[in-house]
Tab-separated table of C-alpha atoms and ligand atoms in Angstrom:
chain	number	residue	atom	x	y	z
A	18	ALA	CA	9.520	93.497	-37.749
A	19	LEU	CA	6.782	95.180	-39.748
A	20	GLU	CA	8.053	98.736	-39.327
A	21	GLU	CA	11.078	97.696	-41.378
A	22	ASP	CA	8.868	97.523	-44.437
A	23	GLY	CA	8.955	101.220	-45.172
A	24	GLU	CA	12.711	101.500	-44.911
A	25	ASP	CA	13.588	98.444	-46.927
A	26	LYS	CA	14.712	98.770	-50.461
A	27	PRO	CA	11.783	97.949	-52.771
A	28	LYS	CA	13.477	94.714	-53.909
A	29	ASN	CA	13.686	93.404	-50.370
A	30	ARG	CA	10.267	93.966	-48.927
A	31	ARG	CA	8.976	91.323	-46.575
A	32	PHE	CA	6.048	90.152	-48.699
A	33	ALA	CA	6.307	89.175	-52.351
A	34	CYS	CA	3.202	91.277	-53.139
A	35	GLN	CA	5.182	94.386	-52.090
A	36	ARG	CA	7.888	93.673	-54.649
A	37	ILE	CA	7.949	94.032	-58.407
A	38	THR	CA	8.371	90.537	-59.821
A	39	PRO	CA	8.754	90.547	-63.613
A	40	LEU	CA	8.467	87.474	-65.791
A	41	ASN	CA	12.063	87.652	-66.958
A	42	HIS	CA	14.891	88.112	-64.513
A	43	PRO	CA	18.636	87.338	-64.462
A	44	ASN	CA	18.563	84.517	-61.874
A	45	GLN	CA	16.656	81.827	-63.734
A	46	LYS	CA	19.103	78.998	-62.995
A	47	PHE	CA	18.739	79.604	-59.258
A	48	THR	CA	14.954	79.945	-59.253
A	49	GLU	CA	14.498	76.899	-61.463
A	50	ALA	CA	16.526	74.787	-59.050
A	51	LEU	CA	14.636	76.114	-56.016
A	52	GLU	CA	11.264	75.521	-57.681
A	53	PHE	CA	12.314	72.049	-58.669
A	54	LEU	CA	13.103	71.390	-55.004
A	55	GLU	CA	9.710	72.875	-54.090
A	56	LYS	CA	8.017	70.376	-56.375
A	57	ALA	CA	10.170	67.501	-55.120
A	58	ALA	CA	9.294	68.384	-51.510
A	59	GLU	CA	5.592	68.309	-52.386
A	60	LEU	CA	5.968	64.951	-54.090
A	61	ARG	CA	7.671	63.532	-51.038
A	62	MET	CA	4.538	63.971	-48.895
A	63	GLY	CA	6.412	63.832	-45.590
A	64	ASP	CA	5.241	65.425	-42.349
A	65	ASN	CA	6.571	68.881	-43.051
A	66	SER	CA	6.919	68.630	-46.811
A	67	ARG	CA	4.343	71.400	-47.322
A	68	SER	CA	6.307	73.899	-45.277
A	69	ARG	CA	9.605	72.777	-46.824
A	70	ALA	CA	8.073	73.282	-50.259
A	71	LEU	CA	6.850	76.739	-49.301
A	72	ALA	CA	10.297	77.732	-48.007
A	73	PHE	CA	11.829	76.867	-51.418
A	74	ARG	CA	9.078	78.772	-53.184
A	75	LYS	CA	9.507	81.859	-51.019
A	76	ALA	CA	13.262	81.812	-51.607
A	77	SER	CA	12.673	81.554	-55.345
A	78	ALA	CA	10.192	84.452	-55.220
A	79	ALA	CA	12.762	86.591	-53.399
A	80	LEU	CA	15.357	85.985	-56.132
A	81	LYS	CA	12.871	86.704	-58.921
A	82	ALA	CA	12.568	90.286	-57.673
A	83	LEU	CA	16.326	90.930	-57.889
A	84	PRO	CA	17.322	93.050	-60.906
A	85	GLU	CA	20.947	91.869	-60.848
A	86	GLU	CA	22.459	88.436	-61.320
A	87	ILE	CA	23.697	86.808	-58.112
A	88	LYS	CA	27.499	86.602	-58.172
A	89	LYS	CA	28.435	85.672	-54.610
A	90	PRO	CA	26.717	84.269	-51.493
A	91	GLU	CA	26.643	87.697	-49.830
A	92	ASP	CA	24.292	88.918	-52.580
A	93	VAL	CA	21.441	86.958	-50.999
A	94	GLU	CA	22.578	87.127	-47.394
A	95	ASN	CA	20.041	89.722	-46.273
A	96	LEU	CA	17.024	88.788	-48.342
A	97	TYR	CA	13.805	88.002	-46.542
A	98	ASP	CA	12.894	84.357	-47.086
A	99	ILE	CA	16.511	83.343	-47.673
A	100	ARG	CA	18.569	84.661	-44.802
A	101	GLY	CA	17.252	82.018	-42.360
A	102	GLY	CA	17.335	79.147	-44.851
A	103	ALA	CA	20.533	77.130	-44.698
A	104	HIS	CA	19.255	74.648	-47.277
A	105	CYS	CA	18.391	77.314	-49.858
A	106	LYS	CA	21.696	79.073	-49.299
A	107	GLY	CA	23.499	75.773	-49.848
A	108	VAL	CA	21.721	75.258	-53.166
A	109	ILE	CA	22.609	78.779	-54.299
A	110	LEU	CA	26.231	78.295	-53.254
A	111	ASP	CA	26.398	74.998	-55.130
A	112	ILE	CA	25.140	76.650	-58.313
A	113	LEU	CA	27.556	79.569	-57.871
A	114	GLU	CA	30.487	77.171	-57.513
A	115	ASN	CA	29.595	74.416	-59.978
A	116	GLY	CA	27.028	75.895	-62.305
A	117	TYR	CA	24.359	73.433	-61.197
A	118	SER	CA	22.839	71.925	-58.062
A	119	ALA	CA	24.043	68.384	-57.412
A	120	GLU	CA	21.012	67.782	-55.238
A	121	VAL	CA	18.611	68.729	-58.037
A	122	GLU	CA	20.444	66.609	-60.604
A	123	GLY	CA	20.448	63.653	-58.227
A	124	ILE	CA	16.708	63.811	-57.646
A	125	LYS	CA	16.023	64.245	-61.372
A	126	ARG	CA	17.880	61.010	-62.120
A	127	SER	CA	16.165	58.988	-59.400
A	128	ASP	CA	13.594	56.341	-60.317
A	129	TRP	CA	11.339	57.687	-57.604
A	130	TYR	CA	11.226	61.143	-59.175
A	131	GLN	CA	10.837	59.901	-62.733
A	132	ASN	CA	7.941	57.681	-61.774
A	133	MET	CA	6.221	60.310	-59.706
A	134	SER	CA	6.526	62.955	-62.391
A	135	LEU	CA	5.220	60.541	-65.032
A	136	PHE	CA	2.098	59.840	-62.988
A	137	THR	CA	1.497	63.364	-61.677
A	138	GLY	CA	1.703	64.432	-65.316
A	139	ILE	CA	-1.585	62.610	-65.871
A	140	TYR	CA	-4.460	65.082	-65.692
A	141	GLY	CA	-6.649	64.122	-62.738
A	142	CYS	CA	-3.875	62.227	-60.968
A	143	GLY	CA	-2.605	63.958	-57.853
A	144	ILE	CA	0.380	63.313	-55.664
A	145	SER	CA	-1.193	60.747	-53.332
A	146	THR	CA	-2.667	58.716	-56.198
A	147	SER	CA	0.700	58.760	-57.960
A	148	ALA	CA	2.471	57.623	-54.816
A	149	LYS	CA	-0.052	54.820	-54.394
A	150	TRP	CA	0.519	53.616	-57.951
A	151	CYS	CA	4.285	53.731	-57.477
A	152	GLN	CA	3.905	51.696	-54.309
A	153	MET	CA	1.811	49.150	-56.193
A	154	GLY	CA	4.803	48.688	-58.489
A	155	LEU	CA	3.351	50.498	-61.500
A	156	ARG	CA	6.067	52.134	-63.576
A	157	SER	CA	4.550	53.244	-66.877
A	158	LEU	CA	1.328	54.455	-68.453
A	159	ASP	CA	0.942	50.959	-69.896
A	160	ASP	CA	1.137	49.515	-66.389
A	161	VAL	CA	-1.657	51.880	-65.328
A	162	LYS	CA	-3.836	51.023	-68.310
A	163	GLY	CA	-3.191	47.337	-67.825
A	164	SER	CA	-4.170	47.325	-64.172
A	165	TYR	CA	-7.709	46.097	-63.695
A	166	ILE	CA	-8.048	47.134	-60.092
A	167	LEU	CA	-7.440	50.866	-60.340
A	168	ASN	CA	-10.912	52.158	-61.172
A	169	LEU	CA	-9.563	55.172	-63.014
A	170	THR	CA	-11.621	58.352	-62.784
A	171	ARG	CA	-13.121	60.037	-65.827
A	172	SER	CA	-10.431	62.740	-65.728
A	173	GLN	CA	-7.599	60.200	-65.347
A	174	LEU	CA	-8.827	58.305	-68.419
A	175	LYS	CA	-8.678	61.565	-70.365
A	176	GLY	CA	-5.315	62.353	-68.817
A	177	ILE	CA	-3.891	59.106	-70.149
A	178	GLU	CA	-5.607	59.329	-73.508
A	179	TYR	CA	-4.238	62.849	-74.119
A	180	TYR	CA	-1.053	62.478	-72.092
A	181	ASN	CA	1.163	64.038	-74.715
A	182	ASP	CA	-1.201	66.845	-75.742
A	183	LEU	CA	-1.857	67.897	-72.170
A	184	ASN	CA	1.855	67.921	-71.342
A	185	THR	CA	2.595	70.157	-74.302
A	186	PRO	CA	2.565	73.831	-73.299
A	187	VAL	CA	-0.303	75.913	-74.690
A	188	THR	CA	1.031	78.749	-76.832
A	189	LYS	CA	-0.239	82.309	-76.706
A	190	GLU	CA	-1.554	81.937	-80.260
A	191	GLU	CA	-3.543	78.859	-79.296
A	192	ALA	CA	-4.872	80.650	-76.242
A	193	LYS	CA	-5.954	83.588	-78.400
A	194	TRP	CA	-7.801	81.288	-80.772
A	195	ILE	CA	-9.640	79.687	-77.877
A	196	HIS	CA	-10.343	83.124	-76.378
A	197	ASP	CA	-11.900	84.267	-79.668
A	198	ALA	CA	-14.035	81.151	-79.940
A	199	VAL	CA	-15.237	81.451	-76.335
A	200	SER	CA	-15.875	85.212	-76.583
A	201	GLN	CA	-18.009	84.741	-79.695
A	202	GLU	CA	-20.220	82.198	-77.998
A	203	VAL	CA	-20.554	84.237	-74.829
A	204	ALA	CA	-21.452	87.384	-76.803
A	205	ALA	CA	-24.256	85.462	-78.485
A	206	ILE	CA	-25.524	84.027	-75.203
A	207	GLN	CA	-25.486	87.220	-73.109
A	208	PRO	CA	-24.555	90.462	-74.916
A	209	GLY	CA	-22.379	92.806	-72.879
A	210	SER	CA	-20.610	89.992	-71.030
A	211	THR	CA	-16.882	90.137	-70.419
A	212	VAL	CA	-14.512	87.255	-71.107
A	213	VAL	CA	-11.022	87.863	-69.752
A	214	MET	CA	-8.103	85.507	-70.251
A	215	THR	CA	-6.566	85.474	-66.773
A	216	GLY	CA	-3.782	83.316	-65.290
A	217	GLY	CA	-0.266	83.218	-66.673
A	218	PHE	CA	-1.142	84.670	-70.082
A	219	LEU	CA	-2.474	87.861	-68.465
A	220	ARG	CA	0.844	88.114	-66.593
A	221	GLY	CA	2.658	88.108	-69.943
A	222	LYS	CA	3.725	84.470	-70.228
A	223	ASP	CA	3.806	83.131	-73.769
A	224	MET	CA	3.216	79.523	-72.696
A	225	GLY	CA	0.896	77.985	-70.166
A	226	HIS	CA	-0.265	74.641	-68.838
A	227	ASP	CA	-3.856	75.712	-69.526
A	228	VAL	CA	-5.977	78.711	-70.516
A	229	ASP	CA	-8.019	80.443	-67.815
A	230	PHE	CA	-11.155	82.486	-68.493
A	231	LEU	CA	-13.043	84.723	-66.110
A	232	ILE	CA	-16.548	85.469	-67.358
A	233	SER	CA	-18.771	88.185	-65.932
A	234	HIS	CA	-21.412	90.776	-66.787
A	235	PRO	CA	-21.509	94.409	-65.619
A	236	GLU	CA	-25.133	93.942	-64.541
A	237	GLU	CA	-25.194	91.760	-61.442
A	238	GLY	CA	-27.235	88.611	-62.048
A	239	LYS	CA	-26.893	88.565	-65.825
A	240	GLU	CA	-23.898	86.234	-65.525
A	241	LYS	CA	-26.200	83.492	-64.280
A	242	GLY	CA	-26.755	80.641	-66.678
A	243	ILE	CA	-23.972	81.664	-69.053
A	244	LEU	CA	-21.628	78.782	-68.194
A	245	GLY	CA	-24.078	75.951	-68.845
A	246	THR	CA	-25.220	77.417	-72.156
A	247	LEU	CA	-21.631	78.155	-73.187
A	248	LEU	CA	-20.501	74.599	-72.536
A	249	GLN	CA	-23.437	73.241	-74.515
A	250	ALA	CA	-22.694	75.551	-77.448
A	251	LEU	CA	-18.986	74.668	-77.513
A	252	THR	CA	-19.746	70.951	-77.238
A	253	LYS	CA	-22.214	71.214	-80.110
A	254	LYS	CA	-19.468	72.746	-82.251
A	255	GLY	CA	-17.179	69.853	-81.379
A	256	LEU	CA	-14.827	72.102	-79.441
A	257	LEU	CA	-15.114	70.462	-76.035
A	258	ASP	CA	-14.036	66.953	-75.154
A	259	TYR	CA	-14.481	66.877	-71.392
A	260	THR	CA	-16.106	69.046	-68.746
A	261	ASP	CA	-15.962	68.914	-64.976
A	262	ILE	CA	-18.499	71.437	-63.735
A	263	GLN	CA	-18.408	72.723	-60.171
A	264	ASN	CA	-21.516	74.534	-59.052
A	265	SER	CA	-21.228	77.754	-57.123
A	266	THR	CA	-20.932	77.330	-53.382
A	267	VAL	CA	-20.907	81.043	-52.632
A	268	THR	CA	-22.747	81.937	-49.449
A	269	LYS	CA	-23.153	85.252	-47.685
A	270	THR	CA	-20.554	84.288	-45.089
A	271	THR	CA	-17.890	83.261	-47.585
A	272	VAL	CA	-18.198	86.641	-49.268
A	273	GLN	CA	-18.519	88.771	-46.158
A	274	THR	CA	-15.878	87.156	-43.999
A	275	GLY	CA	-13.429	86.212	-46.732
A	276	MET	CA	-13.404	82.959	-44.829
A	277	ASP	CA	-11.299	80.717	-47.004
A	278	ALA	CA	-8.618	83.422	-46.997
A	279	SER	CA	-5.276	81.769	-46.300
A	280	ARG	CA	-6.085	78.155	-45.545
A	281	ASN	CA	-7.743	77.164	-48.785
A	282	THR	CA	-7.007	78.581	-52.200
A	283	MET	CA	-10.123	77.094	-53.756
A	284	ASP	CA	-12.882	79.652	-54.113
A	285	HIS	CA	-16.619	79.142	-54.385
A	286	TYR	CA	-17.474	80.353	-57.864
A	287	GLU	CA	-19.311	78.379	-60.485
A	288	ARG	CA	-16.549	76.943	-62.643
A	289	CYS	CA	-15.593	74.303	-65.136
A	290	PHE	CA	-12.342	72.431	-65.698
A	291	SER	CA	-12.424	71.295	-69.297
A	292	ILE	CA	-10.524	69.764	-72.168
A	293	PHE	CA	-10.815	71.816	-75.332
A	294	ARG	CA	-10.405	70.417	-78.838
A	295	LEU	CA	-8.167	72.874	-80.634
A	296	PRO	CA	-8.305	72.386	-84.416
A	297	LYS	CA	-4.827	71.709	-85.799
A	298	THR	CA	-5.546	74.339	-88.452
A	299	ALA	CA	-5.657	76.876	-85.620
A	300	GLN	CA	-2.093	75.989	-84.572
A	301	SER	CA	0.255	76.408	-87.498
A	302	HIS	CA	-0.474	79.525	-89.531
A	303	ARG	CA	-1.467	81.650	-86.591
A	304	SER	CA	1.771	83.033	-85.257
A	305	ASP	CA	1.650	86.489	-86.832
A	306	GLU	CA	-1.813	87.391	-88.104
A	307	SER	CA	-4.109	86.290	-85.323
A	308	SER	CA	-5.653	89.721	-84.779
A	309	GLU	CA	-6.600	90.131	-88.447
A	310	ARG	CA	-8.663	86.996	-88.633
A	311	THR	CA	-12.292	87.544	-89.479
A	312	VAL	CA	-15.401	85.960	-88.074
A	313	ALA	CA	-15.822	84.070	-91.331
A	314	GLU	CA	-12.379	82.523	-90.993
A	315	ASP	CA	-13.197	81.578	-87.418
A	316	SER	CA	-16.222	79.625	-88.564
A	317	ALA	CA	-14.237	78.033	-91.334
A	318	ALA	CA	-11.643	76.875	-88.861
A	319	MET	CA	-14.318	75.416	-86.645
A	320	ASP	CA	-15.848	73.520	-89.517
A	321	VAL	CA	-12.798	71.288	-89.726
A	322	VAL	CA	-13.627	69.931	-86.287
A	323	PRO	CA	-15.259	66.544	-86.566
A	324	PRO	CA	-18.731	66.250	-85.106
A	325	ALA	CA	-18.650	65.262	-81.458
A	326	SER	CA	-20.207	61.864	-82.204
A	327	GLU	CA	-17.245	60.750	-84.297
A	328	SER	CA	-15.077	59.994	-81.315
A	329	SER	CA	-17.559	60.604	-78.575
A	330	PRO	CA	-16.349	59.090	-75.329
A	331	SER	CA	-18.547	56.572	-73.610
A	332	MET	CA	-18.348	57.069	-69.896
A	333	ASP	CA	-19.300	53.598	-68.770
A	334	VAL	CA	-16.449	51.820	-70.477
A	335	THR	CA	-13.702	51.363	-67.914
A	336	PRO	CA	-10.692	49.072	-67.768
A	337	ALA	CA	-12.465	47.144	-65.038
A	338	ASN	CA	-14.652	45.239	-67.488
A	339	GLY	CA	-11.747	44.478	-69.755
A	340	THR	CA	-13.075	46.445	-72.702
A	341	ALA	CA	-10.773	48.752	-74.599
A	342	ILE	CA	-11.101	52.383	-73.607
A	343	PRO	CA	-11.997	54.517	-76.606
A	344	GLY	CA	-8.989	56.502	-77.751
A	345	LEU	CA	-6.566	54.540	-75.639
A	346	SER	CA	-5.646	52.287	-78.539
A	347	LEU	CA	-3.068	54.782	-79.693
A	348	LEU	CA	-1.149	54.264	-76.494
A	349	GLU	CA	-1.296	50.493	-76.577
A	350	LYS	CA	1.587	48.249	-77.459
A	351	THR	CA	1.114	44.663	-78.475
A	352	ASN	CA	4.256	43.273	-76.890
A	353	GLY	CA	3.409	44.619	-73.460
A	354	SER	CA	6.645	46.520	-72.971
A	355	THR	CA	6.640	50.057	-71.657
A	356	THR	CA	5.865	53.042	-73.823
A	357	SER	CA	8.158	56.011	-73.414
A	358	PRO	CA	6.851	59.576	-73.676
A	359	SER	CA	8.619	59.997	-77.027
A	360	GLU	CA	6.887	56.946	-78.441
A	361	ILE	CA	3.593	58.409	-77.318
A	362	VAL	CA	4.385	61.590	-79.222
A	363	GLN	CA	4.806	59.603	-82.429
A	364	LYS	CA	1.638	57.639	-81.994
A	365	THR	CA	-0.363	60.726	-81.181
A	366	GLU	CA	0.885	62.353	-84.345
A	367	ASP	CA	-0.338	59.333	-86.257
A	368	SER	CA	-3.717	59.388	-84.579
A	369	GLY	CA	-5.509	61.111	-87.428
A	370	ARG	CA	-7.280	63.503	-85.101
A	371	SER	CA	-7.817	66.913	-86.628
A	372	TRP	CA	-7.443	68.562	-83.233
A	373	VAL	CA	-5.211	68.622	-80.182
A	374	ALA	CA	-6.392	68.523	-76.578
A	375	ARG	CA	-5.807	71.586	-74.391
A	376	ARG	CA	-6.816	72.298	-70.799
A	377	VAL	CA	-9.199	75.213	-70.325
A	378	ASP	CA	-10.621	76.591	-67.058
A	379	PHE	CA	-13.776	78.696	-66.894
A	380	VAL	CA	-14.916	80.663	-63.870
A	381	ILE	CA	-18.002	82.860	-63.535
A	382	ALA	CA	-18.136	85.834	-61.157
A	383	PRO	CA	-20.944	88.309	-60.445
A	384	ALA	CA	-20.177	92.028	-60.926
A	385	GLY	CA	-19.959	92.837	-57.211
A	386	GLN	CA	-17.115	90.370	-56.645
A	387	TYR	CA	-15.494	90.752	-60.051
A	388	ALA	CA	-12.369	92.674	-59.002
A	389	PHE	CA	-11.593	90.105	-56.305
A	390	ALA	CA	-12.139	87.222	-58.709
A	391	LEU	CA	-9.888	88.871	-61.300
A	392	LEU	CA	-7.129	89.413	-58.732
A	393	GLY	CA	-7.400	85.797	-57.560
A	394	TRP	CA	-7.434	84.238	-61.020
A	395	THR	CA	-4.625	86.398	-62.359
A	396	GLY	CA	-2.171	84.964	-59.866
A	397	SER	CA	0.520	84.008	-59.606
A	398	LYS	CA	-0.343	81.528	-56.905
A	399	MET	CA	2.614	82.806	-54.880
A	400	PHE	CA	1.543	86.413	-55.398
A	401	ASN	CA	-1.941	85.586	-54.082
A	402	ARG	CA	-0.520	83.700	-51.150
A	403	SER	CA	1.735	86.581	-50.159
A	404	MET	CA	-1.022	89.159	-50.620
A	405	ARG	CA	-3.365	87.183	-48.368
A	406	ASP	CA	-0.605	86.728	-45.837
A	407	TYR	CA	0.172	90.455	-45.913
A	408	THR	CA	-3.525	91.359	-45.645
A	409	ASN	CA	-3.882	89.185	-42.604
A	410	LYS	CA	-0.693	90.123	-40.764
A	411	VAL	CA	-0.277	93.774	-41.646
A	412	MET	CA	-3.871	94.952	-42.191
A	413	ASN	CA	-5.733	92.545	-39.888
A	414	MET	CA	-8.067	91.784	-42.781
A	415	ASN	CA	-9.039	88.693	-44.777
A	416	LEU	CA	-8.654	88.704	-48.549
A	417	SER	CA	-10.178	86.063	-50.801
A	418	SER	CA	-11.317	85.797	-54.425
A	419	HIS	CA	-14.733	86.931	-53.171
A	420	GLY	CA	-13.985	89.977	-51.094
A	421	LEU	CA	-12.098	91.791	-48.372
A	422	PHE	CA	-13.078	91.695	-44.717
A	423	ASP	CA	-11.789	94.126	-42.124
A	424	LYS	CA	-11.465	92.233	-38.838
A	425	THR	CA	-10.778	95.331	-36.786
A	426	ASN	CA	-13.990	97.083	-37.811
A	427	ASN	CA	-15.913	93.901	-38.496
A	428	CYS	CA	-17.084	94.914	-41.950
A	429	SER	CA	-16.499	93.920	-45.543
A	430	LEU	CA	-14.952	96.397	-47.968
A	431	GLN	CA	-16.146	96.821	-51.538
A	432	ALA	CA	-13.935	97.342	-54.583
A	433	LYS	CA	-14.790	97.734	-58.258
A	434	THR	CA	-11.256	97.431	-59.612
A	435	GLU	CA	-7.972	95.758	-58.733
A	436	GLU	CA	-6.492	99.229	-58.195
A	437	GLU	CA	-9.074	99.870	-55.471
A	438	ILE	CA	-8.148	96.617	-53.726
A	439	PHE	CA	-4.459	97.562	-53.660
A	440	GLU	CA	-5.439	100.977	-52.319
A	441	LEU	CA	-7.575	99.505	-49.530
A	442	LEU	CA	-4.580	97.358	-48.598
A	443	LYS	CA	-2.161	100.313	-48.691
A	444	LEU	CA	-0.089	98.565	-51.346
A	445	ASP	CA	1.370	100.169	-54.467
A	446	TYR	CA	-0.558	98.890	-57.445
A	447	LYS	CA	1.204	96.143	-59.397
A	448	PRO	CA	0.037	95.324	-62.919
A	449	PRO	CA	-0.273	91.598	-63.729
A	450	GLU	CA	3.166	91.540	-65.443
A	451	GLU	CA	4.737	92.418	-62.099
A	452	ARG	CA	3.035	89.582	-60.200
A	453	ASN	CA	5.191	86.746	-61.531
A	454	CYS	CA	6.522	85.491	-58.210
B	524	LIG	P1	-0.039	78.213	-66.003
B	524	LIG	O1	-1.455	77.810	-66.260
B	524	LIG	O2	0.824	77.056	-65.687
B	524	LIG	O3	0.517	79.074	-67.079
B	524	LIG	O4	0.003	79.138	-64.696
B	524	LIG	P2	-1.191	79.919	-64.035
B	524	LIG	O5	-0.618	80.971	-63.174
B	524	LIG	O6	-2.183	80.353	-65.063
B	524	LIG	O7	-1.804	78.836	-63.060
B	524	LIG	P3	-3.265	78.204	-62.981
B	524	LIG	O8	-3.912	78.060	-64.284
B	524	LIG	O9	-3.116	76.979	-62.159
B	524	LIG	O10	-4.071	79.229	-62.102
B	524	LIG	C1	-4.318	80.553	-62.513
B	524	LIG	C2	-4.611	81.379	-61.319
B	524	LIG	O11	-5.863	80.996	-60.797
B	524	LIG	C3	-3.590	81.167	-60.193
B	524	LIG	O12	-3.285	82.389	-59.613
B	524	LIG	C4	-4.296	80.327	-59.186
B	524	LIG	O13	-3.910	80.647	-57.876
B	524	LIG	C5	-5.727	80.698	-59.447
B	524	LIG	N1	-6.601	79.590	-59.150
B	524	LIG	C6	-6.627	78.360	-59.659
B	524	LIG	N2	-7.590	77.635	-59.107
B	524	LIG	C7	-8.180	78.452	-58.225
B	524	LIG	C8	-9.236	78.324	-57.335
B	524	LIG	O14	-9.859	77.293	-57.212
B	524	LIG	N3	-9.555	79.424	-56.611
B	524	LIG	C9	-8.904	80.602	-56.728
B	524	LIG	N4	-9.270	81.631	-55.996
B	524	LIG	N5	-7.900	80.746	-57.554
B	524	LIG	C10	-7.541	79.695	-58.276
B	525	LIG	MN1	-3.299	78.905	-66.158
B	526	LIG	MN1	-5.999	77.075	-64.480
């Protein structure tokens, strides 16, 4: 099957990483439905829900690379990742005939889906926890807060406290403000360091669920210690609310064998999942003149942030001892009825905070692995998955966020840039804007 690759039209290559996948394309209503079904399959947690989810995602990725709008079933008949999928074809046909997918609309209306998406919308609450809560009969955020037996994690408490903020997309302007603030600190800590905003924003999106930063230094070793100092500095300025630091677990074998290649998407870099306090002053008047802002204005904006002590969270207060959780009061209702997301919006707006909560990820990579880390953290997730799949099946190599390992010659291959990685893999280079599968 592989020899077909060369003959295929560029839009119908076997692997998504061989295709150009722009952010905007004419088949949004089809891909949205397929990706909704992907998510629903994941939420269902059945025996083969993972592979069902992946089939929907692959079908969606195939459509995203089409330059023309789909008009009839035959338009998708020969596409890799769709031609064998009766279910996907049925969804596409339904949308062609009726303008929408009845299956999607049905799931959206179901209590099961609404409950699961409410709970999985809580930062720190995954699919199995959400399913457990549903099974316990919990139906609202109030139910969760009111349950004394849950033993909520530190991240879940934050996820509930900032439910509305963290479910509001981050704008590009907000991301830029955070990038500036982070870059300034890093420059002071270790001059010559690089701070790149990766993830969806690097691929050209103008909204994101978080902001991702890859930090490095051209001199190998000088990146060490930056993350800890950075987090301290940002916390001191009142810009961080929550940090979940993961120490590096990089070993020689993970780098040299690209071991975690396709099975596990987690890499081994030192990283931090955090909640950033974005000053409200940084939100409104930033849409057009963000690049002209001076360092002095930056500091001024930061000064409006209250000192960390003002609403400093105390970690040992949990619902288990019956004490109110700091910050949760704004979600509470005296009559015990459920609080809808729109009510939460109102209360949050009344909270008197001078900042909004935003998710920020930091990852630190040493110079020698930088290109691989950049490729991995630029995404999309589907692009990475297809590139690793391709690397394995076509090149007999393992690709990870740490390196590239040639299984035929039993050696690891170095690369300084993303372009070099594509070249080693015999793939045409794709800039980040073309990796939106
Ligand atoms: P939005 O944040 O929703 O805009 O999309 P995004 O593409 O930025 O997704 P996300 O922030 O979840 O991840 C950014 C990129 O980092 C994606 O390509 C992920 O695959 C990648 N990523 C996230 N976590 C890890 C990880 O632990 N290891 C590796 N190697 N990559 C990761
Ligand atoms: Mn992201
Ligand atoms: Mn992220």
